[in-house]
Short mmCIF file of C-alpha atoms and ligand atoms in Angstrom, two decimals:
data_model
loop_
_atom_site.label_atom_id
_atom_site.label_comp_id
_atom_site.label_asym_id
_atom_site.label_seq_id
_atom_site.Cartn_x
_atom_site.Cartn_y
_atom_site.Cartn_z
CA MET A 1 381.68 210.41 201.92
CA LYS A 2 379.89 207.16 202.61
CA SER A 3 381.43 205.31 205.62
CA TYR A 4 382.31 201.92 205.22
CA ASN A 5 381.73 201.24 209.07
CA ALA A 6 378.32 201.57 208.71
CA SER A 7 377.14 200.09 212.16
CA LYS A 8 373.81 198.79 210.46
CA PRO A 9 374.42 197.34 207.02
CA GLU A 10 371.11 195.78 205.63
CA LEU A 11 373.08 192.95 204.03
CA SER A 12 375.86 190.87 205.13
CA LEU A 13 377.48 188.72 202.50
CA ILE A 14 379.75 185.95 203.85
CA VAL A 15 382.48 184.56 201.52
CA PRO A 16 384.30 181.65 202.62
CA THR A 17 387.80 181.39 201.44
CA TYR A 18 390.52 178.88 201.02
CA ASN A 19 393.59 179.95 198.87
CA GLU A 20 391.69 182.50 197.06
CA SER A 21 394.24 185.21 196.81
CA GLU A 22 393.87 185.49 192.93
CA ASN A 23 390.10 185.94 193.22
CA ILE A 24 389.40 188.07 196.24
CA GLY A 25 390.37 191.43 195.07
CA THR A 26 387.93 191.28 191.76
CA LEU A 27 385.14 189.59 193.90
CA ALA A 28 385.22 192.52 196.40
CA GLU A 29 385.50 195.16 193.39
CA ARG A 30 382.56 193.30 191.47
CA VAL A 31 380.46 192.92 194.67
CA HIS A 32 380.80 196.51 195.53
CA LYS A 33 379.94 197.69 191.95
CA SER A 34 376.89 195.58 191.78
CA LEU A 35 375.85 196.53 195.34
CA SER A 36 376.17 200.21 194.66
CA GLY A 37 372.73 201.02 196.02
CA TYR A 38 372.73 198.99 199.18
CA ASN A 39 374.51 199.40 202.67
CA TYR A 40 376.16 196.15 202.86
CA GLU A 41 379.08 194.44 204.36
CA LEU A 42 381.42 191.65 202.93
CA ILE A 43 382.63 189.34 205.61
CA VAL A 44 385.53 187.16 204.33
CA VAL A 45 386.15 183.98 206.55
CA ASP A 46 389.34 182.56 205.69
CA ASP A 47 390.87 179.34 207.21
CA ASN A 48 394.33 180.63 207.55
CA SER A 49 395.28 179.94 203.76
CA PRO A 50 398.93 179.79 203.08
CA ASP A 51 398.53 181.59 200.09
CA GLY A 52 397.93 185.03 202.10
CA THR A 53 394.21 185.34 201.24
CA ALA A 54 393.36 186.74 204.58
CA GLU A 55 396.21 189.53 204.45
CA LEU A 56 395.19 190.70 201.01
CA ALA A 57 391.57 190.68 202.11
CA LYS A 58 392.33 192.89 205.22
CA SER A 59 394.14 195.38 202.78
CA LEU A 60 390.64 195.43 200.69
CA SER A 61 389.05 197.04 203.74
CA SER A 62 390.42 200.22 203.14
CA LYS A 63 388.47 200.47 199.68
CA TYR A 64 385.45 198.49 200.67
CA PRO A 65 383.29 197.47 203.52
CA VAL A 66 385.20 194.31 204.21
CA ARG A 67 385.87 192.59 207.46
CA VAL A 68 388.03 189.56 207.89
CA ILE A 69 387.77 186.59 209.97
CA VAL A 70 390.59 184.37 210.30
CA ARG A 71 390.28 180.65 211.53
CA THR A 72 393.32 178.81 212.69
CA ASP A 73 391.79 175.91 214.61
CA GLU A 74 389.06 174.78 212.04
CA ARG A 75 388.64 173.97 208.54
CA GLY A 76 385.48 173.75 206.40
CA LEU A 77 383.32 175.65 203.86
CA ALA A 78 380.16 175.25 205.75
CA SER A 79 381.43 176.15 209.22
CA ALA A 80 383.36 178.94 208.05
CA VAL A 81 380.15 180.40 206.82
CA VAL A 82 378.61 179.80 210.26
CA ALA A 83 381.42 181.78 211.87
CA GLY A 84 380.65 184.75 209.44
CA PHE A 85 376.71 184.60 210.35
CA LYS A 86 377.74 184.98 213.98
CA GLN A 87 379.50 188.15 213.36
CA ALA A 88 377.06 189.70 210.88
CA LYS A 89 375.24 192.90 211.47
CA GLY A 90 372.85 192.78 208.63
CA GLU A 91 369.25 191.73 208.85
CA ILE A 92 369.59 190.02 205.73
CA LEU A 93 372.47 187.33 205.21
CA GLY A 94 374.12 186.12 202.11
CA VAL A 95 376.67 183.52 201.07
CA ILE A 96 378.84 183.73 197.81
CA ASP A 97 381.87 181.78 196.80
CA ALA A 98 385.21 183.59 196.14
CA ASP A 99 386.02 182.11 192.89
CA LEU A 100 383.42 184.13 190.90
CA GLN A 101 381.76 181.06 190.02
CA HIS A 102 378.90 182.92 191.48
CA PRO A 103 378.58 186.22 189.38
CA PRO A 104 378.40 189.04 191.95
CA GLU A 105 376.07 191.00 189.36
CA PHE A 106 373.34 188.41 190.35
CA ILE A 107 373.13 189.60 194.02
CA PRO A 108 370.65 192.43 193.59
CA HIS A 109 368.18 189.87 191.97
CA LEU A 110 368.56 187.94 195.33
CA MET A 111 368.09 191.16 197.20
CA LYS A 112 364.82 191.86 195.53
CA GLY A 113 363.59 188.19 195.94
CA VAL A 114 364.03 188.71 199.79
CA GLU A 115 362.82 192.42 199.56
CA GLN A 116 359.55 191.11 198.00
CA GLY A 117 358.90 188.81 200.82
CA ALA A 118 360.91 185.75 200.53
CA ASP A 119 362.50 184.12 203.38
CA VAL A 120 365.24 182.67 201.32
CA ALA A 121 366.42 183.68 197.75
CA ILE A 122 368.36 180.98 196.02
CA ALA A 123 370.59 181.47 193.09
CA SER A 124 369.31 178.14 191.24
CA ARG A 125 370.97 176.35 188.40
CA TYR A 126 368.19 173.87 188.02
CA VAL A 127 364.91 176.27 187.51
CA ASN A 128 363.82 177.26 184.06
CA GLY A 129 366.54 179.48 182.63
CA GLY A 130 369.20 178.27 185.12
CA ALA A 131 372.48 176.88 183.76
CA ILE A 132 375.82 175.32 184.37
CA GLU A 133 378.79 176.54 182.26
CA GLY A 134 381.27 173.96 181.18
CA TRP A 135 380.25 170.87 183.19
CA THR A 136 380.49 167.57 181.46
CA LEU A 137 377.41 165.23 181.42
CA LYS A 138 378.68 163.34 183.82
CA ARG A 139 379.45 165.95 186.26
CA LYS A 140 375.60 167.07 185.82
CA ILE A 141 374.57 163.48 186.41
CA ILE A 142 376.43 163.25 189.72
CA SER A 143 375.23 166.64 190.89
CA ILE A 144 371.46 165.85 190.34
CA GLY A 145 372.04 162.28 191.88
CA ALA A 146 373.50 164.18 194.75
CA LYS A 147 370.58 166.34 195.26
CA LEU A 148 367.86 163.61 195.09
CA PRO A 149 368.28 162.07 198.39
CA ALA A 150 368.17 165.71 200.01
CA ASN A 151 364.92 165.93 198.16
CA VAL A 152 363.60 162.73 199.38
CA LEU A 153 364.75 162.59 203.07
CA LEU A 154 364.37 166.39 203.84
CA ALA A 155 360.73 167.74 203.91
CA SER A 156 362.23 171.19 203.92
CA ALA A 157 364.12 170.62 200.74
CA ARG A 158 361.34 168.51 199.08
CA LYS A 159 360.46 171.38 196.59
CA ILE A 160 363.64 173.04 196.33
CA LYS A 161 365.31 172.30 192.67
CA ASP A 162 368.79 173.40 193.83
CA PRO A 163 369.11 172.49 197.56
CA LEU A 164 372.77 172.22 197.25
CA SER A 165 373.46 175.77 195.78
CA GLY A 166 376.18 177.76 197.76
CA PHE A 167 374.59 181.31 196.42
CA PHE A 168 371.77 182.67 198.52
CA LEU A 169 370.32 185.18 200.77
CA PHE A 170 367.93 185.05 203.92
CA ARG A 171 366.66 186.79 206.49
CA LYS A 172 368.68 186.43 209.87
CA HIS A 173 365.61 185.95 211.99
CA LEU A 174 365.43 182.24 210.64
CA ILE A 175 368.29 181.15 212.39
CA GLU A 176 368.21 183.31 215.24
CA GLY A 177 367.97 180.80 218.54
CA THR A 178 369.02 177.80 216.52
CA GLU A 179 372.48 176.04 216.56
CA LEU A 180 373.84 175.59 213.03
CA SER A 181 376.27 172.63 212.91
CA PRO A 182 376.68 171.78 209.41
CA ILE A 183 379.41 169.08 208.47
CA GLY A 184 381.03 169.54 205.22
CA TYR A 185 380.02 172.22 202.47
CA LYS A 186 376.07 172.33 202.20
CA ILE A 187 375.34 175.11 204.20
CA LEU A 188 372.09 176.04 202.39
CA LEU A 189 370.56 172.57 203.63
CA GLU A 190 371.42 173.53 206.86
CA VAL A 191 369.60 176.75 206.84
CA LEU A 192 366.55 175.19 205.03
CA VAL A 193 366.08 172.51 207.47
CA LYS A 194 366.92 174.37 210.81
CA GLY A 195 365.34 177.79 209.69
CA LYS A 196 362.16 176.17 208.40
CA PRO A 197 361.35 179.33 206.01
CA SER A 198 357.83 179.40 204.79
CA ARG A 199 358.76 181.39 201.54
CA VAL A 200 361.57 180.17 199.30
CA VAL A 201 362.37 181.59 195.73
CA GLU A 202 364.73 180.19 193.41
CA ILE A 203 365.99 182.59 190.77
CA PRO A 204 367.85 181.20 187.75
CA TYR A 205 371.58 182.00 187.01
CA THR A 206 374.38 180.59 185.42
CA PHE A 207 376.98 178.77 187.47
CA LYS A 208 380.32 179.94 185.76
CA GLU A 209 383.59 178.20 185.36
CA ARG A 210 386.26 178.77 187.90
CA GLU A 211 388.63 181.09 186.27
CA ARG A 212 391.64 181.01 188.57
CA GLY A 213 392.80 178.81 191.38
CA LYS A 214 391.33 175.40 192.12
CA SER A 215 388.41 173.83 193.74
CA ASN A 216 388.89 172.74 197.28
CA LEU A 217 386.49 170.01 197.48
CA THR A 218 387.49 166.51 197.67
CA ALA A 219 386.06 162.97 197.94
CA LYS A 220 386.25 163.35 201.65
CA GLU A 221 383.55 166.31 201.44
CA GLN A 222 381.12 163.81 199.59
CA ILE A 223 381.23 161.67 202.56
CA ASN A 224 380.77 164.46 204.75
CA TYR A 225 377.68 165.36 202.54
CA LEU A 226 376.19 161.91 203.39
CA LYS A 227 376.94 162.33 207.06
CA HIS A 228 375.35 165.70 206.98
CA LEU A 229 372.29 164.61 205.24
CA TYR A 230 371.72 161.75 207.75
CA ARG A 231 372.13 164.06 210.72
CA LEU A 232 369.68 166.49 209.12
CA SER A 233 367.25 164.00 208.24
CA TRP A 234 366.85 163.18 211.88
CA TYR A 235 366.36 166.80 212.73
CA ASP A 236 364.05 167.36 209.95
CA GLY A 237 361.82 164.54 211.31
CA ARG A 238 360.75 162.64 208.16
CA ILE A 239 362.76 159.39 209.06
CA LYS A 240 361.47 159.55 212.45
CA ARG A 241 357.93 159.80 211.13
CA PHE A 242 358.59 156.92 208.84
CA LEU A 243 359.62 154.85 211.47
CA LYS A 244 356.44 155.50 213.78
CA PHE A 245 354.40 154.90 210.67
CA CYS A 246 356.15 151.27 210.36
CA VAL A 247 355.52 150.47 214.00
CA VAL A 248 351.90 151.54 213.52
CA GLY A 249 351.51 149.34 210.41
CA ALA A 250 353.16 146.47 212.43
CA SER A 251 350.59 147.01 215.12
CA GLY A 252 347.87 146.54 212.48
CA PHE A 253 349.08 143.64 211.49
CA GLY A 254 348.78 142.50 215.07
CA VAL A 255 345.43 143.60 215.30
CA ASN A 256 344.21 142.14 212.02
CA VAL A 257 345.55 138.56 213.03
CA GLY A 258 344.49 138.78 216.52
CA LEU A 259 340.79 139.78 215.62
CA LEU A 260 340.83 136.93 212.83
CA ALA A 261 341.43 134.42 215.62
CA LEU A 262 338.99 135.72 218.00
CA PHE A 263 336.39 136.05 215.57
CA VAL A 264 336.88 132.58 214.45
CA GLU A 265 337.67 130.81 217.60
CA VAL A 266 335.30 132.86 220.09
CA ALA A 267 332.59 134.10 217.90
CA GLY A 268 332.37 131.02 215.64
CA MET A 269 332.53 133.09 212.52
CA HIS A 270 333.30 131.65 209.10
CA LYS A 271 336.98 131.78 207.95
CA VAL A 272 336.64 133.83 205.22
CA TRP A 273 334.15 136.19 206.32
CA ALA A 274 335.99 136.93 209.78
CA GLN A 275 338.81 138.25 207.59
CA VAL A 276 336.41 141.27 206.51
CA PRO A 277 335.84 142.95 210.04
CA SER A 278 339.35 142.36 211.20
CA TYR A 279 340.98 143.83 208.24
CA GLN A 280 338.65 147.08 208.45
CA ILE A 281 339.05 147.36 212.19
CA SER A 282 342.83 147.11 211.73
CA ILE A 283 342.41 150.11 209.25
CA LEU A 284 340.74 152.07 211.80
CA THR A 285 343.44 151.45 214.75
CA ASN A 286 346.12 152.33 212.12
CA PHE A 287 344.29 155.40 211.43
CA LEU A 288 343.75 156.46 215.13
CA PHE A 289 347.44 155.51 216.04
CA ASN A 290 348.81 157.91 213.10
CA GLU A 291 346.32 160.54 213.80
CA PHE A 292 347.12 160.64 217.39
CA TRP A 293 350.94 159.80 217.22
CA THR A 294 352.74 159.55 214.10
CA PHE A 295 350.87 162.82 212.79
CA ARG A 296 349.47 164.48 215.69
CA ASP A 297 351.60 167.69 214.83
CA ARG A 298 349.55 167.76 211.79
CA ARG A 299 346.10 167.55 213.07
CA THR A 300 343.77 170.31 212.28
CA PRO A 301 340.84 170.79 214.61
CA GLY A 302 337.36 169.94 213.80
CA SER A 303 335.41 166.73 213.48
CA LYS A 304 334.96 167.35 209.70
CA SER A 305 338.59 167.70 209.07
CA PHE A 306 339.08 164.50 211.40
CA LEU A 307 336.32 162.52 209.36
CA MET A 308 338.23 163.82 206.04
CA ARG A 309 341.58 162.36 207.25
CA GLY A 310 339.70 159.10 208.09
CA VAL A 311 338.19 158.63 204.68
CA LYS A 312 341.51 159.84 202.72
CA PHE A 313 343.45 157.41 205.03
CA TYR A 314 340.86 154.41 204.05
CA LEU A 315 341.22 155.14 200.37
CA VAL A 316 345.12 155.31 200.48
CA SER A 317 345.16 152.17 202.26
CA GLU A 318 342.93 150.31 199.96
CA ILE A 319 345.11 151.52 197.02
CA GLY A 320 348.00 150.32 198.95
CA TRP A 321 346.63 146.97 199.25
CA GLY A 322 346.07 146.89 195.64
CA ILE A 323 349.55 147.85 195.18
CA ASN A 324 350.82 145.05 197.27
CA LEU A 325 348.88 142.53 195.47
CA GLY A 326 349.88 143.93 192.19
CA VAL A 327 353.54 144.14 193.27
CA TYR A 328 353.40 140.65 194.57
CA TYR A 329 352.16 138.99 191.42
CA LEU A 330 354.70 140.83 189.31
CA ALA A 331 357.66 139.52 191.55
CA LEU A 332 356.33 136.07 191.83
CA ASP A 333 354.99 135.46 188.44
CA VAL A 334 356.38 137.51 186.13
CA ALA A 335 360.04 137.93 187.60
CA GLY A 336 359.91 134.53 189.42
CA ILE A 337 361.08 135.49 192.79
CA TYR A 338 360.56 133.28 195.71
CA TYR A 339 357.30 133.89 197.25
CA ILE A 340 358.40 135.08 200.91
CA VAL A 341 360.74 137.39 199.18
CA SER A 342 357.95 138.61 196.73
CA GLN A 343 355.75 139.42 199.65
CA ILE A 344 358.50 141.42 201.68
CA ILE A 345 359.04 143.34 198.36
CA ALA A 346 355.20 143.97 198.04
CA ILE A 347 354.89 145.17 201.44
CA ALA A 348 357.79 147.54 201.05
CA VAL A 349 356.57 149.19 198.08
CA ALA A 350 352.93 149.50 199.60
CA THR A 351 354.37 151.01 202.70
CA LEU A 352 356.11 153.59 200.82
CA TRP A 353 353.28 154.39 198.87
CA ASN A 354 350.98 154.43 201.99
CA PHE A 355 353.45 156.68 203.71
CA PHE A 356 354.11 159.40 201.22
CA SER A 357 350.42 159.52 200.18
CA ASN A 358 349.69 160.17 203.96
CA VAL A 359 352.55 162.51 204.30
CA LEU A 360 351.54 164.63 201.02
CA TRP A 361 347.95 164.21 201.19
CA THR A 362 346.05 162.87 204.43
CA TRP A 363 348.16 164.83 206.84
CA ARG A 364 349.56 167.23 204.55
CA VAL A 365 350.58 170.73 205.67
CA LYS A 366 348.24 173.29 204.72
CA PRO A 367 350.10 176.34 202.99
CA ALA A 368 348.07 178.84 204.44
CA LYS A 369 348.96 177.55 208.16
CA GLU A 370 352.73 177.58 207.37
CA GLY A 371 353.23 181.23 207.17
N1 GDD B 401 386.95 179.08 204.88
C1 GDD B 401 387.18 177.88 203.98
N2 GDD B 401 387.51 176.71 204.43
N3 GDD B 401 386.63 178.16 202.53
C2 GDD B 401 386.54 177.19 201.97
C3 GDD B 401 387.12 175.74 202.24
C4 GDD B 401 387.39 175.81 203.60
O1 GDD B 401 387.93 174.65 203.95
N4 GDD B 401 387.00 175.05 201.29
C5 GDD B 401 386.44 176.00 200.32
N5 GDD B 401 386.23 177.05 200.48
C6 GDD B 401 385.76 178.32 199.68
C7 GDD B 401 386.55 178.32 198.33
O2 GDD B 401 387.38 179.30 198.60
C8 GDD B 401 385.19 179.23 197.52
O3 GDD B 401 385.33 180.39 197.98
C9 GDD B 401 384.24 178.40 198.17
O4 GDD B 401 384.45 178.02 199.53
C10 GDD B 401 383.52 177.36 197.35
O5 GDD B 401 384.81 176.29 197.12
P1 GDD B 401 385.02 175.61 195.81
O6 GDD B 401 386.30 174.68 196.01
O7 GDD B 401 385.27 176.59 194.77
O8 GDD B 401 383.82 174.81 195.79
P2 GDD B 401 383.05 174.21 194.27
O9 GDD B 401 383.14 175.17 193.26
O10 GDD B 401 383.47 172.98 193.98
O11 GDD B 401 381.53 174.11 194.95
C11 GDD B 401 380.92 175.16 194.92
O12 GDD B 401 379.54 174.89 194.02
C12 GDD B 401 378.79 174.02 194.64
C13 GDD B 401 377.83 173.71 193.60
O13 GDD B 401 378.27 172.84 192.77
C14 GDD B 401 380.39 175.67 196.44
O14 GDD B 401 379.40 176.69 196.26
C15 GDD B 401 379.45 174.80 196.89
O15 GDD B 401 378.56 175.36 198.18
C16 GDD B 401 378.31 174.39 195.83
O16 GDD B 401 377.28 173.45 196.36
MN1 MN B 402 384.25 176.98 193.08
#
């Protein structure tokens, strides 16, 4: 007979629950069927639900490899999942909702993704073949609107189509030695940002409708999501990098004006011609500050790659200058905006262009070096 207390399961699946007594039995049964070929444990983390979910879950442990954690001092989906991670014995960790919106039959597909080398395998609504059952257009738009800031603010979530999925597996070593402290319910974001996986796969699935019970996620959770994003964006480092980039830009402005005065007043150059070297030199100082400060962690050795970055930075800056002019013209002449405001808008647009081009091109992370 197979022992359910296997000391070393390969997969630990965490189920956060709050008032899921109508679903937890079916969930355990379907998980067990779908994972028949695997040695796994199911860890239910219940926040002392008034409907008796925890007692019911405990009674399931005579039939299935179920363990139950009851928290009485804390509430919250993501923090419940973290409590489950801490007790997990498997090398692969997973998260699934109790309400069957995440079909348990899909777990083996995620398992294969990890077995084939992924650090994280996400059940994804937004890759080709993925779908959502029963959602109105309005809900879909809200969901996509909610994931966009995660894509932009977090380098770790940039290429992920469904970073807000609540159904995924990953290798435990990713989070060993890091403190997970999510606020709210987006546990995958926390794993992506702090675990820094190099290989992520997204596998399409259909997010089902909830059959029984009701969703626990309220408007307060939307606020928590924003707080969580804000906190993660500092951790992730992209905002810090952007601020450094702006400081360097401002220094370049200082260099440009200072040199212009020097060339005209001291060297006696023509006021128009003096503009040329002062502008070019400020691009050079900007490059050096960015190379040795803003992007120092992304430098690759060798004078050739250093020169290549210089050339790329130069090109980006020149195009940025063109964008600045173009936006200024559009704002001023076409939209009729006050000229100072027009220039502020133009600088903002050009700065975003410069920043993202340099992040994604000049100092891009080489995929081969990531692994
Ligand atoms: N322990 C615990 N504590 N569990 C909770 C809590 C809580 O405070 N709140 C919710 N849960 C459990 C639910 O019992 C369920 O198993 C799971 O977390 C998801 O909660 P739902 O209330 O069903 O959330 P949802 O369907 O609106 O959101 C789901 O889909 C989102 C994608 O649209 C979740 O999977 C989200 O993580 C996911 O982003
Ligand atoms: Mn749900």
